[in-house]
Short mmCIF file of C-alpha atoms and ligand atoms in Angstrom, two decimals:
data_model
loop_
_atom_site.label_atom_id
_atom_site.label_comp_id
_atom_site.label_asym_id
_atom_site.label_seq_id
_atom_site.Cartn_x
_atom_site.Cartn_y
_atom_site.Cartn_z
CA MET A 1 105.90 109.94 95.94
CA SER A 2 108.42 107.13 96.33
CA GLU A 3 108.62 103.79 94.65
CA LEU A 4 110.56 100.63 95.50
CA VAL A 5 110.71 98.46 92.39
CA ILE A 6 111.88 94.86 92.65
CA THR A 7 112.23 93.21 89.26
CA ASP A 8 112.86 89.53 88.60
CA LEU A 9 115.15 89.26 91.61
CA HIS A 10 117.20 86.09 91.93
CA ALA A 11 119.52 85.39 94.86
CA LYS A 12 121.51 82.57 96.36
CA VAL A 13 122.89 81.64 99.75
CA GLY A 14 126.00 79.59 99.14
CA ASP A 15 125.00 77.62 96.07
CA LYS A 16 121.34 77.31 97.02
CA GLU A 17 119.00 79.51 95.02
CA ILE A 18 116.42 81.02 97.39
CA LEU A 19 114.87 83.86 95.40
CA LYS A 20 113.78 82.64 92.00
CA GLY A 21 112.46 85.72 90.25
CA VAL A 22 110.62 88.10 92.57
CA SER A 23 108.88 91.17 91.15
CA LEU A 24 107.05 93.63 93.35
CA THR A 25 106.47 97.39 93.41
CA VAL A 26 105.73 99.27 96.64
CA ARG A 27 104.70 102.93 96.39
CA SER A 28 104.27 105.60 99.06
CA GLY A 29 101.14 105.04 101.10
CA GLU A 30 100.67 101.43 99.97
CA VAL A 31 100.72 98.44 102.30
CA HIS A 32 101.80 95.18 100.70
CA ALA A 33 101.50 91.98 102.70
CA VAL A 34 103.78 89.07 101.89
CA MET A 35 102.47 85.87 103.41
CA GLY A 36 103.97 82.43 103.04
CA PRO A 37 105.18 79.29 104.74
CA ASN A 38 108.35 79.02 106.79
CA GLY A 39 111.51 78.60 104.82
CA SER A 40 110.05 79.97 101.61
CA GLY A 41 112.53 82.86 101.39
CA LYS A 42 110.62 85.81 102.83
CA SER A 43 113.39 86.94 105.17
CA THR A 44 115.92 86.35 102.41
CA LEU A 45 113.93 88.76 100.25
CA SER A 46 114.03 91.40 103.01
CA HIS A 47 117.77 90.89 103.53
CA VAL A 48 118.69 91.01 99.86
CA VAL A 49 116.66 94.17 99.25
CA THR A 50 118.11 95.98 102.28
CA GLY A 51 121.66 94.79 101.67
CA LYS A 52 122.49 92.39 104.47
CA PRO A 53 125.79 90.70 103.59
CA GLY A 54 125.98 86.99 102.81
CA TYR A 55 123.71 86.71 99.78
CA THR A 56 124.65 86.58 96.12
CA VAL A 57 122.31 88.32 93.72
CA THR A 58 122.27 86.34 90.50
CA GLY A 59 119.75 88.36 88.54
CA GLY A 60 117.21 91.15 88.49
CA SER A 61 117.19 94.65 89.94
CA VAL A 62 115.98 96.71 92.89
CA THR A 63 115.50 100.46 92.59
CA LEU A 64 114.26 103.14 94.98
CA ASP A 65 113.04 106.20 93.12
CA GLY A 66 115.06 105.14 90.12
CA VAL A 67 118.32 104.65 92.05
CA SER A 68 119.71 101.15 91.74
CA LEU A 69 120.23 99.74 95.25
CA LEU A 70 121.97 96.44 94.69
CA GLU A 71 125.42 98.02 94.28
CA LEU A 72 125.05 100.02 97.50
CA PRO A 73 126.02 98.93 101.03
CA ALA A 74 123.21 98.61 103.57
CA TRP A 75 123.80 101.98 105.17
CA GLU A 76 123.53 103.81 101.85
CA ARG A 77 120.25 102.03 101.14
CA ALA A 78 119.06 103.18 104.56
CA LYS A 79 120.17 106.71 103.76
CA ALA A 80 118.23 106.51 100.52
CA GLY A 81 115.09 105.91 102.60
CA LEU A 82 114.80 102.14 103.02
CA PHE A 83 114.19 100.57 106.43
CA LEU A 84 114.12 96.97 107.61
CA ALA A 85 112.54 95.82 110.86
CA MET A 86 114.28 92.47 111.21
CA GLN A 87 112.59 89.19 112.09
CA TYR A 88 115.41 88.54 114.56
CA PRO A 89 116.65 91.96 115.69
CA THR A 90 120.36 91.99 116.37
CA GLU A 91 121.87 92.50 119.79
CA VAL A 92 124.51 95.23 119.70
CA PRO A 93 126.52 95.42 122.91
CA GLY A 94 127.92 98.90 123.54
CA VAL A 95 125.44 100.78 121.35
CA SER A 96 122.15 102.11 122.69
CA LEU A 97 119.06 102.86 120.65
CA GLU A 98 119.58 106.51 121.49
CA SER A 99 123.22 106.66 120.39
CA MET A 100 122.46 104.75 117.21
CA LEU A 101 119.57 107.02 116.25
CA THR A 102 121.23 110.30 117.21
CA ALA A 103 124.40 109.34 115.29
CA SER A 104 122.49 108.45 112.15
CA ALA A 105 120.35 111.56 112.47
CA THR A 106 123.41 113.77 112.97
CA ALA A 107 124.95 112.18 109.89
CA ALA A 108 121.80 113.18 108.03
CA GLY A 109 122.06 116.76 109.31
CA ARG A 110 119.29 116.57 111.93
CA ASP A 111 119.48 118.18 115.37
CA PRO A 112 120.31 115.49 117.99
CA ASP A 113 118.15 117.18 120.65
CA VAL A 114 115.16 117.10 118.37
CA VAL A 115 115.91 113.45 117.67
CA ARG A 116 116.11 112.62 121.39
CA ALA A 117 112.71 114.19 121.90
CA ARG A 118 111.31 112.21 118.98
CA ILE A 119 112.69 108.97 120.43
CA ALA A 120 110.90 109.64 123.72
CA GLU A 121 107.65 110.44 121.89
CA GLU A 122 107.84 107.38 119.67
CA ALA A 123 108.69 105.12 122.61
CA GLU A 124 105.77 106.41 124.58
CA SER A 125 103.31 105.99 121.72
CA ILE A 126 103.97 102.24 121.57
CA GLY A 127 104.68 101.53 125.22
CA PHE A 128 108.42 101.02 124.87
CA SER A 129 109.99 101.54 128.28
CA PRO A 130 112.16 104.71 128.44
CA ASP A 131 114.82 102.75 130.39
CA LEU A 132 115.47 100.65 127.32
CA ILE A 133 116.38 103.65 125.18
CA LYS A 134 119.78 103.95 126.82
CA ARG A 135 120.49 100.26 127.24
CA PRO A 136 122.61 98.31 124.72
CA LEU A 137 120.54 97.74 121.60
CA ASN A 138 118.38 94.62 121.95
CA VAL A 139 120.66 93.02 124.56
CA ASP A 140 118.52 91.02 126.99
CA LEU A 141 115.31 92.41 125.55
CA SER A 142 112.25 90.20 125.26
CA GLY A 143 110.96 89.34 121.79
CA GLY A 144 108.22 91.94 122.10
CA GLU A 145 110.59 94.64 123.34
CA LYS A 146 112.86 94.01 120.37
CA LYS A 147 109.93 94.52 118.00
CA ARG A 148 108.96 97.74 119.74
CA ASN A 149 112.57 98.84 119.55
CA GLU A 150 112.47 98.32 115.76
CA THR A 151 109.25 100.32 115.62
CA VAL A 152 110.80 103.26 117.52
CA GLN A 153 113.63 103.25 114.96
CA LEU A 154 111.09 103.24 112.16
CA GLY A 155 109.23 106.19 113.68
CA VAL A 156 112.35 108.27 114.24
CA LEU A 157 114.23 107.46 111.03
CA ASP A 158 111.14 108.24 108.98
CA PRO A 159 112.02 106.12 105.93
CA LYS A 160 110.26 106.24 102.56
CA ILE A 161 109.75 102.50 102.39
CA ALA A 162 109.76 100.05 105.32
CA ILE A 163 110.04 96.28 105.20
CA LEU A 164 108.61 94.70 108.35
CA ASP A 165 109.69 91.08 108.77
CA GLU A 166 107.27 89.42 111.18
CA ILE A 167 106.97 92.54 113.31
CA ASP A 168 104.03 90.81 115.02
CA SER A 169 106.02 87.89 116.39
CA GLY A 170 106.46 88.09 120.15
CA LEU A 171 104.01 90.98 120.58
CA ASP A 172 100.96 90.61 122.77
CA VAL A 173 97.65 91.86 121.44
CA ASP A 174 97.90 95.36 122.92
CA ALA A 175 101.50 95.89 121.81
CA MET A 176 100.65 94.68 118.33
CA ARG A 177 97.77 97.08 118.10
CA ALA A 178 100.01 99.97 119.19
CA VAL A 179 102.75 99.02 116.73
CA THR A 180 100.47 98.47 113.76
CA ARG A 181 98.53 101.64 114.53
CA ARG A 182 101.81 103.57 114.50
CA VAL A 183 102.77 102.09 111.13
CA GLU A 184 99.30 102.69 109.69
CA GLN A 185 99.54 106.32 110.78
CA ALA A 186 102.83 106.68 108.88
CA THR A 187 101.16 105.35 105.74
CA ASN A 188 98.46 108.01 105.95
CA ARG A 189 100.42 111.23 106.43
CA ASP A 190 101.55 113.50 103.58
CA ASP A 191 104.74 112.02 102.19
CA ALA A 192 103.36 108.66 103.21
CA LEU A 193 105.35 105.59 104.11
CA GLY A 194 105.18 102.56 101.80
CA VAL A 195 105.16 99.21 103.61
CA LEU A 196 106.07 95.66 102.72
CA ALA A 197 104.85 93.59 105.67
CA ILE A 198 105.93 89.96 105.95
CA THR A 199 103.72 87.91 108.23
CA HIS A 200 101.97 84.60 108.78
CA TYR A 201 98.91 86.03 110.42
CA LYS A 202 96.14 88.26 109.29
CA ARG A 203 95.84 89.66 112.83
CA LEU A 204 98.58 92.07 111.74
CA PHE A 205 96.01 93.65 109.45
CA GLU A 206 93.43 94.61 112.02
CA GLU A 207 94.99 98.06 112.28
CA LEU A 208 97.23 98.03 109.22
CA GLU A 209 95.02 97.69 106.18
CA PRO A 210 96.80 95.89 103.31
CA ASP A 211 96.15 97.17 99.79
CA HIS A 212 97.78 94.13 98.23
CA VAL A 213 98.39 90.61 99.55
CA HIS A 214 101.00 88.35 97.95
CA VAL A 215 101.43 84.65 98.58
CA PHE A 216 105.11 83.84 98.63
CA ALA A 217 106.27 80.22 98.36
CA ALA A 218 109.27 78.42 96.94
CA GLY A 219 111.12 81.65 96.18
CA VAL A 220 108.49 83.41 94.09
CA ILE A 221 105.21 85.27 94.44
CA GLN A 222 102.65 82.61 93.58
CA THR A 223 99.60 84.82 93.48
CA SER A 224 98.47 88.32 94.49
CA GLY A 225 95.16 89.80 95.51
CA GLY A 226 93.47 92.21 97.88
CA ALA A 227 92.83 92.00 101.61
CA GLU A 228 90.39 89.12 101.03
CA LEU A 229 93.34 86.89 100.11
CA ALA A 230 94.66 87.20 103.68
CA GLU A 231 91.29 86.01 104.98
CA GLU A 232 91.32 83.09 102.60
CA LEU A 233 94.85 82.08 103.60
CA GLU A 234 93.89 82.15 107.25
CA ARG A 235 91.19 79.58 106.43
CA THR A 236 93.01 77.38 103.96
CA GLY A 237 96.61 77.73 105.11
CA TYR A 238 99.19 77.31 102.41
CA SER A 239 97.99 73.87 101.42
CA ASP A 240 97.49 74.93 97.80
CA TYR A 241 101.15 75.78 97.66
CA VAL A 242 102.38 73.01 99.88
CA GLY A 243 103.75 70.83 97.09
CA LEU A 244 106.01 73.72 96.24
CA VAL A 245 107.42 74.18 99.71
CA GLU A 246 110.69 72.66 100.80
CA VAL A 247 110.90 71.55 104.39
CA ASP A 248 113.11 73.93 106.29
CA ASP A 249 115.20 71.89 108.68
CA THR A 250 118.22 74.20 108.78
CA PRO A 251 119.20 75.05 112.36
CA GLU A 252 118.69 78.70 113.23
CA ALA A 253 122.43 79.17 113.82
CA PHE A 254 123.03 78.41 110.16
CA ARG A 255 120.09 80.36 108.91
CA ASN A 256 121.17 83.56 110.61
CA PRO A 257 124.96 83.54 110.56
CA PHE A 258 125.15 87.29 109.93
CA GLY A 259 123.27 88.11 113.07
CA ASP A 260 125.92 90.54 114.18
CA ALA A 261 126.20 92.59 111.00
CA THR A 262 123.82 95.49 111.37
CA PHE A 263 122.93 98.91 110.23
CA ALA A 264 124.75 100.14 113.36
CA ASP A 265 127.83 98.17 112.36
CA SER A 266 127.78 99.65 108.92
CA LEU A 267 127.68 103.12 110.45
CA ASN A 268 130.59 102.16 112.66
CA LEU A 269 128.89 103.22 115.84
CA HIS A 270 130.41 100.88 118.35
CA GLU A 271 131.40 102.81 121.41
CA GLY A 272 133.16 100.22 123.45
P1 LIG B 301 111.35 82.52 105.60
O1 LIG B 301 111.69 83.87 106.10
O2 LIG B 301 110.33 82.52 104.50
O3 LIG B 301 110.98 81.57 106.69
P2 LIG B 301 114.17 82.38 104.92
O4 LIG B 301 114.37 83.45 103.92
O5 LIG B 301 114.62 82.66 106.31
O6 LIG B 301 112.65 81.90 104.89
O7 LIG B 301 114.92 81.08 104.43
C1 LIG B 301 114.69 80.51 103.14
C2 LIG B 301 115.58 79.31 102.95
O8 LIG B 301 116.93 79.73 102.83
C3 LIG B 301 115.56 78.32 104.10
O9 LIG B 301 115.64 77.01 103.57
C4 LIG B 301 116.79 78.69 104.88
O10 LIG B 301 117.28 77.60 105.61
C5 LIG B 301 117.73 79.11 103.78
N1 LIG B 301 118.70 80.14 104.24
C6 LIG B 301 118.41 81.43 104.51
N2 LIG B 301 119.52 82.11 104.89
C7 LIG B 301 120.52 81.20 104.87
C8 LIG B 301 121.91 81.25 105.17
N3 LIG B 301 122.47 82.38 105.54
N4 LIG B 301 122.63 80.11 105.04
C9 LIG B 301 122.05 78.96 104.63
N5 LIG B 301 120.74 78.83 104.33
C10 LIG B 301 119.98 79.94 104.46
MG1 LIG B 302 111.58 84.70 107.95
#
């Protein structure tokens, strides 16, 4: 049984406070949905918890099975069992999905041949083209292929807790079903995966049943409930929270300036 505990987390980008006291606990086998308007800080939450550089934590704590994560670099958090499927997966020229996964598996003492077989299996289960396994990570992939790529990583790395940041964006209906079915399956095995799924749409939850739904706006969780809250949000939108929401007019280039710092980078896997 694993437990990711986020307590009163505050974080800034530059001098702008984005996270204003987030508390959330995700245990093995649980699916937590975080739903909220654009620009409310959902991706920031995923980045701060998984250790993407560029954010300043100004308060609170994050622990995984009692180990404090905030002092650790991203790769050590990953090694501790935390996984992030990014909203905008990073292109990594010179590193293939296969080399990235076999290197991290070897570092963890796993047999690279076994890992290669797992990659093929995982790719097949979600319709990720085998050609893409050996191509540079995410380079020239479509939005949907990038999301499937993230899902293959999730399947092979077998984390304790996964944060999925808009894993549904760019996926067609069939691909989304395959991806969410794969994640749901991981939450049901022995030693089950715990999931924090960030999304705008309840369609993500057709296959992946959320145990808890949290409305996130203006840097905090405004309210929490069960699956019925996702239904309600789909009807009402975030209008109840709209007064709290700042308009996000920051160009993407400024919002994602660390787009080239990745898990692969932190493992130093560049081959050329
Ligand atoms: P969401 O994922 O909920 O759409 P984000 O976490 O991406 O929201 O962004 C929250 C706010 O923080 C936005 O106003 C965004 O422009 C700002 N922000 C996020 N990252 C950065 C950054 N690296 N530099 C400047 N502003 C940022
Ligand atoms: Mg986001």
